[in-house]
Amino acid sequence: MPADLEVLAEHTLRANWRSGTRRDGTPYGYTCPAPRRYKHQWHWDSCFTAIAWVRIEPARAREELRTVLRGGRPDGFLPHTAFWGAPPRWRRAPLYATASAWGATATESIGPPLLAFAWERVARASTDDPAFAAEGLAALAAHHEWLERQRGNGSGLLSILLPDESGLDDSPKYDPVYGRYAHHRPGYARLVERCRRLGWDSRAYLREHDEQVQDVLVNVACALSLRALGRLSGDGGWARRAERIEAALLERCYDVKTGLFFDVGGRRGARVRVSTWSALAPLALGAAIPEPIRHRLVEEHLLHPRRYGARFGIPSVSMEEPAFRPGFDRFRTWRGPSWINTAWLLVPAVETLGYVDEARRITRSLVDAVRREGLREYYDPHTGRGHGARGFGWSALIADLAVKRV
Ligand code: GLC
């Protein structure tokens, strides 16, 4: 394990740690994604940073995940973003997906549901707190019930209402479905307003509006969590729910012609044929996806020199896509650069399939970029140059990724 990466990860996580008590008396402790740019708690960021904390101080990892639950509601809803220390500033506030423009303590939107997946990882490392594994079971179960009730759409897959609910805010895969309502366009504010008018009733939204997506990444995250919940609780019912999602991904999203998993978008559910890393994400489901399909994802896409086989990391969009942009764009994310969480999720899956040297090469390329540029939000896949926020929390996962690979 390269000691310098461990030091960098620890330094960043400690610098980004925020703790205190909210005005209503609720205590919190979480890693903000980046001190200046992202001050609040983001659901999937916390899942990743908790996993990164495990190597350093498991008690912080547990506190981070407990705080995710404290930000939710008794009915099982967990927000995409929770505002603990201070609400968003007046200029940003109307753009958050909240119940009203001012005064909210959290968004009404969801994030990729990775909490049970992270909970299991943290529980495994919690030899000093063996009760942690069972502590979250009821709340995690309620969360998955909420997701199925509010976002299930009969096909076995969950739907998102807003593009940023997948964490992939401006990904070009949303352009055809959201059009002028896309995250980076002015119409996004109207999309949020529309949800507010419906009182954030997801079922009503899904009945009335075409701008909705059965998102591959969100469903992969959900299946990973359901499997983890099954192992944590010993209840086989959760694994069966995961199987339903996996079967639906294969049936509805898998495109035999290209060998990719595409989102199903709009009310009529057409496949959105844009190649982004989320089309490769089912690799993370391992044996739940037939091996020949996983080999195709790796050989025809992930390692393909014109698609995702870049010099640095795994690009967030296929380099062949017309929308691919490798560098920085002030208002757009996930349109080309390589992110550390992507590699952290996919590299072990590539390795398991036998591509050991390639897994090491991808890891080393990101280690080189991090050593040169620090923990940035994302990296140019051609040059390794760091972009976006500095001191970015989940990029600390590089230390975990590098274990035994560098
Ligand atoms: C950006 C990213 C999103 C992340 C958030 C906080 O919006 O697109 O995935 O959760 O920042 O880091």
PDB file of N, CA, C and O in Angstrom, residues 73 77 79-81 83 88 92-110 162 188-189 191-201:
ATOM      1  N   ARG A  73     -36.263  10.515   6.618  1.00  0.00           N
ATOM      2  CA  ARG A  73     -37.571  10.630   7.273  1.00  0.00           C
ATOM      3  C   ARG A  73     -38.005   9.256   7.789  1.00  0.00           C
ATOM      4  O   ARG A  73     -37.535   8.230   7.261  1.00  0.00           O
ATOM      5  N   PHE A  77     -37.640   7.645   3.387  1.00  0.00           N
ATOM      6  CA  PHE A  77     -37.018   8.523   2.386  1.00  0.00           C
ATOM      7  C   PHE A  77     -35.651   8.996   2.882  1.00  0.00           C
ATOM      8  O   PHE A  77     -35.514   9.408   4.030  1.00  0.00           O
ATOM      9  N   PRO A  79     -32.549  11.715   1.621  1.00  0.00           N
ATOM     10  CA  PRO A  79     -32.322  12.766   0.617  1.00  0.00           C
ATOM     11  C   PRO A  79     -31.008  12.633  -0.131  1.00  0.00           C
ATOM     12  O   PRO A  79     -30.044  12.049   0.373  1.00  0.00           O
ATOM     13  N   HIS A  80     -30.991  13.219  -1.298  1.00  0.00           N
ATOM     14  CA  HIS A  80     -29.772  13.345  -2.104  1.00  0.00           C
ATOM     15  C   HIS A  80     -28.755  14.208  -1.346  1.00  0.00           C
ATOM     16  O   HIS A  80     -27.589  13.857  -1.226  1.00  0.00           O
ATOM     17  N   THR A  81     -29.234  15.356  -0.805  1.00  0.00           N
ATOM     18  CA  THR A  81     -28.353  16.289  -0.085  1.00  0.00           C
ATOM     19  C   THR A  81     -29.011  16.720   1.215  1.00  0.00           C
ATOM     20  O   THR A  81     -30.206  17.066   1.218  1.00  0.00           O
ATOM     21  N   PHE A  83     -28.616  19.455   4.441  1.00  0.00           N
ATOM     22  CA  PHE A  83     -27.928  20.702   4.829  1.00  0.00           C
ATOM     23  C   PHE A  83     -27.821  20.711   6.346  1.00  0.00           C
ATOM     24  O   PHE A  83     -28.805  20.966   7.028  1.00  0.00           O
ATOM     25  N   PRO A  88     -28.278  26.291   2.160  1.00  0.00           N
ATOM     26  CA  PRO A  88     -27.586  26.853   1.001  1.00  0.00           C
ATOM     27  C   PRO A  88     -27.774  28.363   0.927  1.00  0.00           C
ATOM     28  O   PRO A  88     -28.791  28.885   1.375  1.00  0.00           O
ATOM     29  N   ARG A  92     -27.949  29.960  -4.465  1.00  0.00           N
ATOM     30  CA  ARG A  92     -27.995  28.541  -4.819  1.00  0.00           C
ATOM     31  C   ARG A  92     -29.320  27.893  -4.387  1.00  0.00           C
ATOM     32  O   ARG A  92     -29.791  26.948  -5.009  1.00  0.00           O
ATOM     33  N   ALA A  93     -29.903  28.416  -3.298  1.00  0.00           N
ATOM     34  CA  ALA A  93     -31.045  27.743  -2.664  1.00  0.00           C
ATOM     35  C   ALA A  93     -32.168  27.346  -3.641  1.00  0.00           C
ATOM     36  O   ALA A  93     -32.625  26.199  -3.616  1.00  0.00           O
ATOM     37  N   PRO A  94     -32.611  28.263  -4.528  1.00  0.00           N
ATOM     38  CA  PRO A  94     -33.743  27.886  -5.392  1.00  0.00           C
ATOM     39  C   PRO A  94     -33.415  26.725  -6.335  1.00  0.00           C
ATOM     40  O   PRO A  94     -34.315  26.084  -6.863  1.00  0.00           O
ATOM     41  N   LEU A  95     -32.134  26.438  -6.546  1.00  0.00           N
ATOM     42  CA  LEU A  95     -31.777  25.370  -7.479  1.00  0.00           C
ATOM     43  C   LEU A  95     -31.697  23.993  -6.830  1.00  0.00           C
ATOM     44  O   LEU A  95     -31.583  22.983  -7.511  1.00  0.00           O
ATOM     45  N   TYR A  96     -31.721  23.953  -5.515  1.00  0.00           N
ATOM     46  CA  TYR A  96     -31.744  22.637  -4.868  1.00  0.00           C
ATOM     47  C   TYR A  96     -33.160  22.069  -4.946  1.00  0.00           C
ATOM     48  O   TYR A  96     -34.147  22.821  -4.886  1.00  0.00           O
ATOM     49  N   ALA A  97     -33.224  20.737  -5.063  1.00  0.00           N
ATOM     50  CA  ALA A  97     -34.519  20.080  -5.244  1.00  0.00           C
ATOM     51  C   ALA A  97     -35.217  19.921  -3.892  1.00  0.00           C
ATOM     52  O   ALA A  97     -35.394  18.822  -3.375  1.00  0.00           O
ATOM     53  N   THR A  98     -35.619  21.047  -3.321  1.00  0.00           N
ATOM     54  CA  THR A  98     -36.218  21.071  -1.981  1.00  0.00           C
ATOM     55  C   THR A  98     -37.724  21.301  -2.060  1.00  0.00           C
ATOM     56  O   THR A  98     -38.251  21.667  -3.117  1.00  0.00           O
ATOM     57  N   ALA A  99     -38.414  21.165  -0.901  1.00  0.00           N
ATOM     58  CA  ALA A  99     -39.862  21.351  -0.875  1.00  0.00           C
ATOM     59  C   ALA A  99     -40.230  22.803  -1.156  1.00  0.00           C
ATOM     60  O   ALA A  99     -41.226  23.088  -1.818  1.00  0.00           O
ATOM     61  N   SER A 100     -39.453  23.729  -0.633  1.00  0.00           N
ATOM     62  CA  SER A 100     -39.680  25.136  -0.957  1.00  0.00           C
ATOM     63  C   SER A 100     -38.308  25.796  -1.085  1.00  0.00           C
ATOM     64  O   SER A 100     -37.316  25.253  -0.589  1.00  0.00           O
ATOM     65  N   ALA A 101     -38.281  26.935  -1.745  1.00  0.00           N
ATOM     66  CA  ALA A 101     -36.980  27.521  -2.081  1.00  0.00           C
ATOM     67  C   ALA A 101     -36.150  27.865  -0.845  1.00  0.00           C
ATOM     68  O   ALA A 101     -34.931  27.840  -0.891  1.00  0.00           O
ATOM     69  N   TRP A 102     -36.789  28.159   0.266  1.00  0.00           N
ATOM     70  CA  TRP A 102     -36.032  28.576   1.454  1.00  0.00           C
ATOM     71  C   TRP A 102     -36.363  27.692   2.658  1.00  0.00           C
ATOM     72  O   TRP A 102     -37.468  27.199   2.800  1.00  0.00           O
ATOM     73  N   GLY A 103     -35.383  27.552   3.523  1.00  0.00           N
ATOM     74  CA  GLY A 103     -35.632  26.962   4.846  1.00  0.00           C
ATOM     75  C   GLY A 103     -35.606  25.444   4.931  1.00  0.00           C
ATOM     76  O   GLY A 103     -35.838  24.886   6.002  1.00  0.00           O
ATOM     77  N   ALA A 104     -35.332  24.731   3.830  1.00  0.00           N
ATOM     78  CA  ALA A 104     -35.342  23.265   3.898  1.00  0.00           C
ATOM     79  C   ALA A 104     -34.077  22.753   4.591  1.00  0.00           C
ATOM     80  O   ALA A 104     -33.034  23.413   4.570  1.00  0.00           O
ATOM     81  N   THR A 105     -34.187  21.576   5.224  1.00  0.00           N
ATOM     82  CA  THR A 105     -32.989  20.970   5.828  1.00  0.00           C
ATOM     83  C   THR A 105     -32.408  19.893   4.915  1.00  0.00           C
ATOM     84  O   THR A 105     -31.336  19.362   5.187  1.00  0.00           O
ATOM     85  N   ALA A 106     -33.108  19.578   3.840  1.00  0.00           N
ATOM     86  CA  ALA A 106     -32.623  18.544   2.909  1.00  0.00           C
ATOM     87  C   ALA A 106     -33.392  18.640   1.610  1.00  0.00           C
ATOM     88  O   ALA A 106     -34.458  19.261   1.555  1.00  0.00           O
ATOM     89  N   THR A 107     -32.850  17.998   0.567  1.00  0.00           N
ATOM     90  CA  THR A 107     -33.595  17.940  -0.694  1.00  0.00           C
ATOM     91  C   THR A 107     -34.697  16.877  -0.592  1.00  0.00           C
ATOM     92  O   THR A 107     -34.693  16.039   0.306  1.00  0.00           O
ATOM     93  N   GLU A 108     -35.619  16.936  -1.543  1.00  0.00           N
ATOM     94  CA  GLU A 108     -36.670  15.922  -1.646  1.00  0.00           C
ATOM     95  C   GLU A 108     -36.302  14.900  -2.718  1.00  0.00           C
ATOM     96  O   GLU A 108     -37.068  13.979  -2.994  1.00  0.00           O
ATOM     97  N   SER A 109     -35.157  15.087  -3.333  1.00  0.00           N
ATOM     98  CA  SER A 109     -34.696  14.155  -4.363  1.00  0.00           C
ATOM     99  C   SER A 109     -33.838  13.069  -3.721  1.00  0.00           C
ATOM    100  O   SER A 109     -33.345  13.248  -2.604  1.00  0.00           O
ATOM    101  N   ILE A 110     -33.655  11.969  -4.444  1.00  0.00           N
ATOM    102  CA  ILE A 110     -32.852  10.851  -3.918  1.00  0.00           C
ATOM    103  C   ILE A 110     -31.461  10.862  -4.560  1.00  0.00           C
ATOM    104  O   ILE A 110     -31.219  11.572  -5.540  1.00  0.00           O
ATOM    105  N   LEU A 162     -35.351  13.394 -11.580  1.00  0.00           N
ATOM    106  CA  LEU A 162     -34.392  14.433 -11.965  1.00  0.00           C
ATOM    107  C   LEU A 162     -33.086  13.777 -12.382  1.00  0.00           C
ATOM    108  O   LEU A 162     -32.678  12.781 -11.778  1.00  0.00           O
ATOM    109  N   TYR A 188     -34.036  23.480 -16.003  1.00  0.00           N
ATOM    110  CA  TYR A 188     -33.949  22.592 -14.835  1.00  0.00           C
ATOM    111  C   TYR A 188     -34.746  23.177 -13.657  1.00  0.00           C
ATOM    112  O   TYR A 188     -35.423  22.461 -12.929  1.00  0.00           O
ATOM    113  N   ALA A 189     -34.679  24.504 -13.496  1.00  0.00           N
ATOM    114  CA  ALA A 189     -35.400  25.157 -12.392  1.00  0.00           C
ATOM    115  C   ALA A 189     -36.906  24.891 -12.539  1.00  0.00           C
ATOM    116  O   ALA A 189     -37.623  24.726 -11.552  1.00  0.00           O
ATOM    117  N   LEU A 191     -38.207  22.225 -13.885  1.00  0.00           N
ATOM    118  CA  LEU A 191     -38.412  20.809 -13.519  1.00  0.00           C
ATOM    119  C   LEU A 191     -38.578  20.690 -11.999  1.00  0.00           C
ATOM    120  O   LEU A 191     -39.482  19.998 -11.508  1.00  0.00           O
ATOM    121  N   VAL A 192     -37.707  21.387 -11.278  1.00  0.00           N
ATOM    122  CA  VAL A 192     -37.791  21.372  -9.810  1.00  0.00           C
ATOM    123  C   VAL A 192     -39.125  21.991  -9.368  1.00  0.00           C
ATOM    124  O   VAL A 192     -39.822  21.451  -8.495  1.00  0.00           O
ATOM    125  N   GLU A 193     -39.493  23.084 -10.003  1.00  0.00           N
ATOM    126  CA  GLU A 193     -40.758  23.762  -9.670  1.00  0.00           C
ATOM    127  C   GLU A 193     -41.950  22.820  -9.886  1.00  0.00           C
ATOM    128  O   GLU A 193     -42.876  22.765  -9.076  1.00  0.00           O
ATOM    129  N   ARG A 194     -41.882  22.055 -10.953  1.00  0.00           N
ATOM    130  CA  ARG A 194     -42.945  21.105 -11.280  1.00  0.00           C
ATOM    131  C   ARG A 194     -43.080  20.063 -10.155  1.00  0.00           C
ATOM    132  O   ARG A 194     -44.174  19.731  -9.715  1.00  0.00           O
ATOM    133  N   CYS A 195     -41.935  19.572  -9.678  1.00  0.00           N
ATOM    134  CA  CYS A 195     -41.963  18.594  -8.583  1.00  0.00           C
ATOM    135  C   CYS A 195     -42.524  19.232  -7.320  1.00  0.00           C
ATOM    136  O   CYS A 195     -43.287  18.607  -6.577  1.00  0.00           O
ATOM    137  N   ARG A 196     -42.166  20.494  -7.072  1.00  0.00           N
ATOM    138  CA  ARG A 196     -42.683  21.195  -5.878  1.00  0.00           C
ATOM    139  C   ARG A 196     -44.198  21.301  -5.952  1.00  0.00           C
ATOM    140  O   ARG A 196     -44.896  21.087  -4.966  1.00  0.00           O
ATOM    141  N   ARG A 197     -44.697  21.628  -7.147  1.00  0.00           N
ATOM    142  CA  ARG A 197     -46.159  21.781  -7.284  1.00  0.00           C
ATOM    143  C   ARG A 197     -46.877  20.480  -6.977  1.00  0.00           C
ATOM    144  O   ARG A 197     -47.988  20.477  -6.471  1.00  0.00           O
ATOM    145  N   LEU A 198     -46.220  19.359  -7.281  1.00  0.00           N
ATOM    146  CA  LEU A 198     -46.829  18.049  -7.006  1.00  0.00           C
ATOM    147  C   LEU A 198     -46.539  17.588  -5.574  1.00  0.00           C
ATOM    148  O   LEU A 198     -46.809  16.438  -5.226  1.00  0.00           O
ATOM    149  N   GLY A 199     -45.953  18.473  -4.769  1.00  0.00           N
ATOM    150  CA  GLY A 199     -45.628  18.108  -3.385  1.00  0.00           C
ATOM    151  C   GLY A 199     -44.629  16.961  -3.326  1.00  0.00           C
ATOM    152  O   GLY A 199     -44.636  16.171  -2.386  1.00  0.00           O
ATOM    153  N   TRP A 200     -43.797  16.830  -4.352  1.00  0.00           N
ATOM    154  CA  TRP A 200     -42.802  15.756  -4.437  1.00  0.00           C
ATOM    155  C   TRP A 200     -43.455  14.374  -4.321  1.00  0.00           C
ATOM    156  O   TRP A 200     -42.885  13.457  -3.743  1.00  0.00           O
ATOM    157  N   ASP A 201     -44.657  14.265  -4.887  1.00  0.00           N
ATOM    158  CA  ASP A 201     -45.324  12.958  -4.934  1.00  0.00           C
ATOM    159  C   ASP A 201     -44.781  12.233  -6.176  1.00  0.00           C
ATOM    160  O   ASP A 201     -45.193  12.490  -7.300  1.00  0.00           O
TER     161      ASP A 201
END
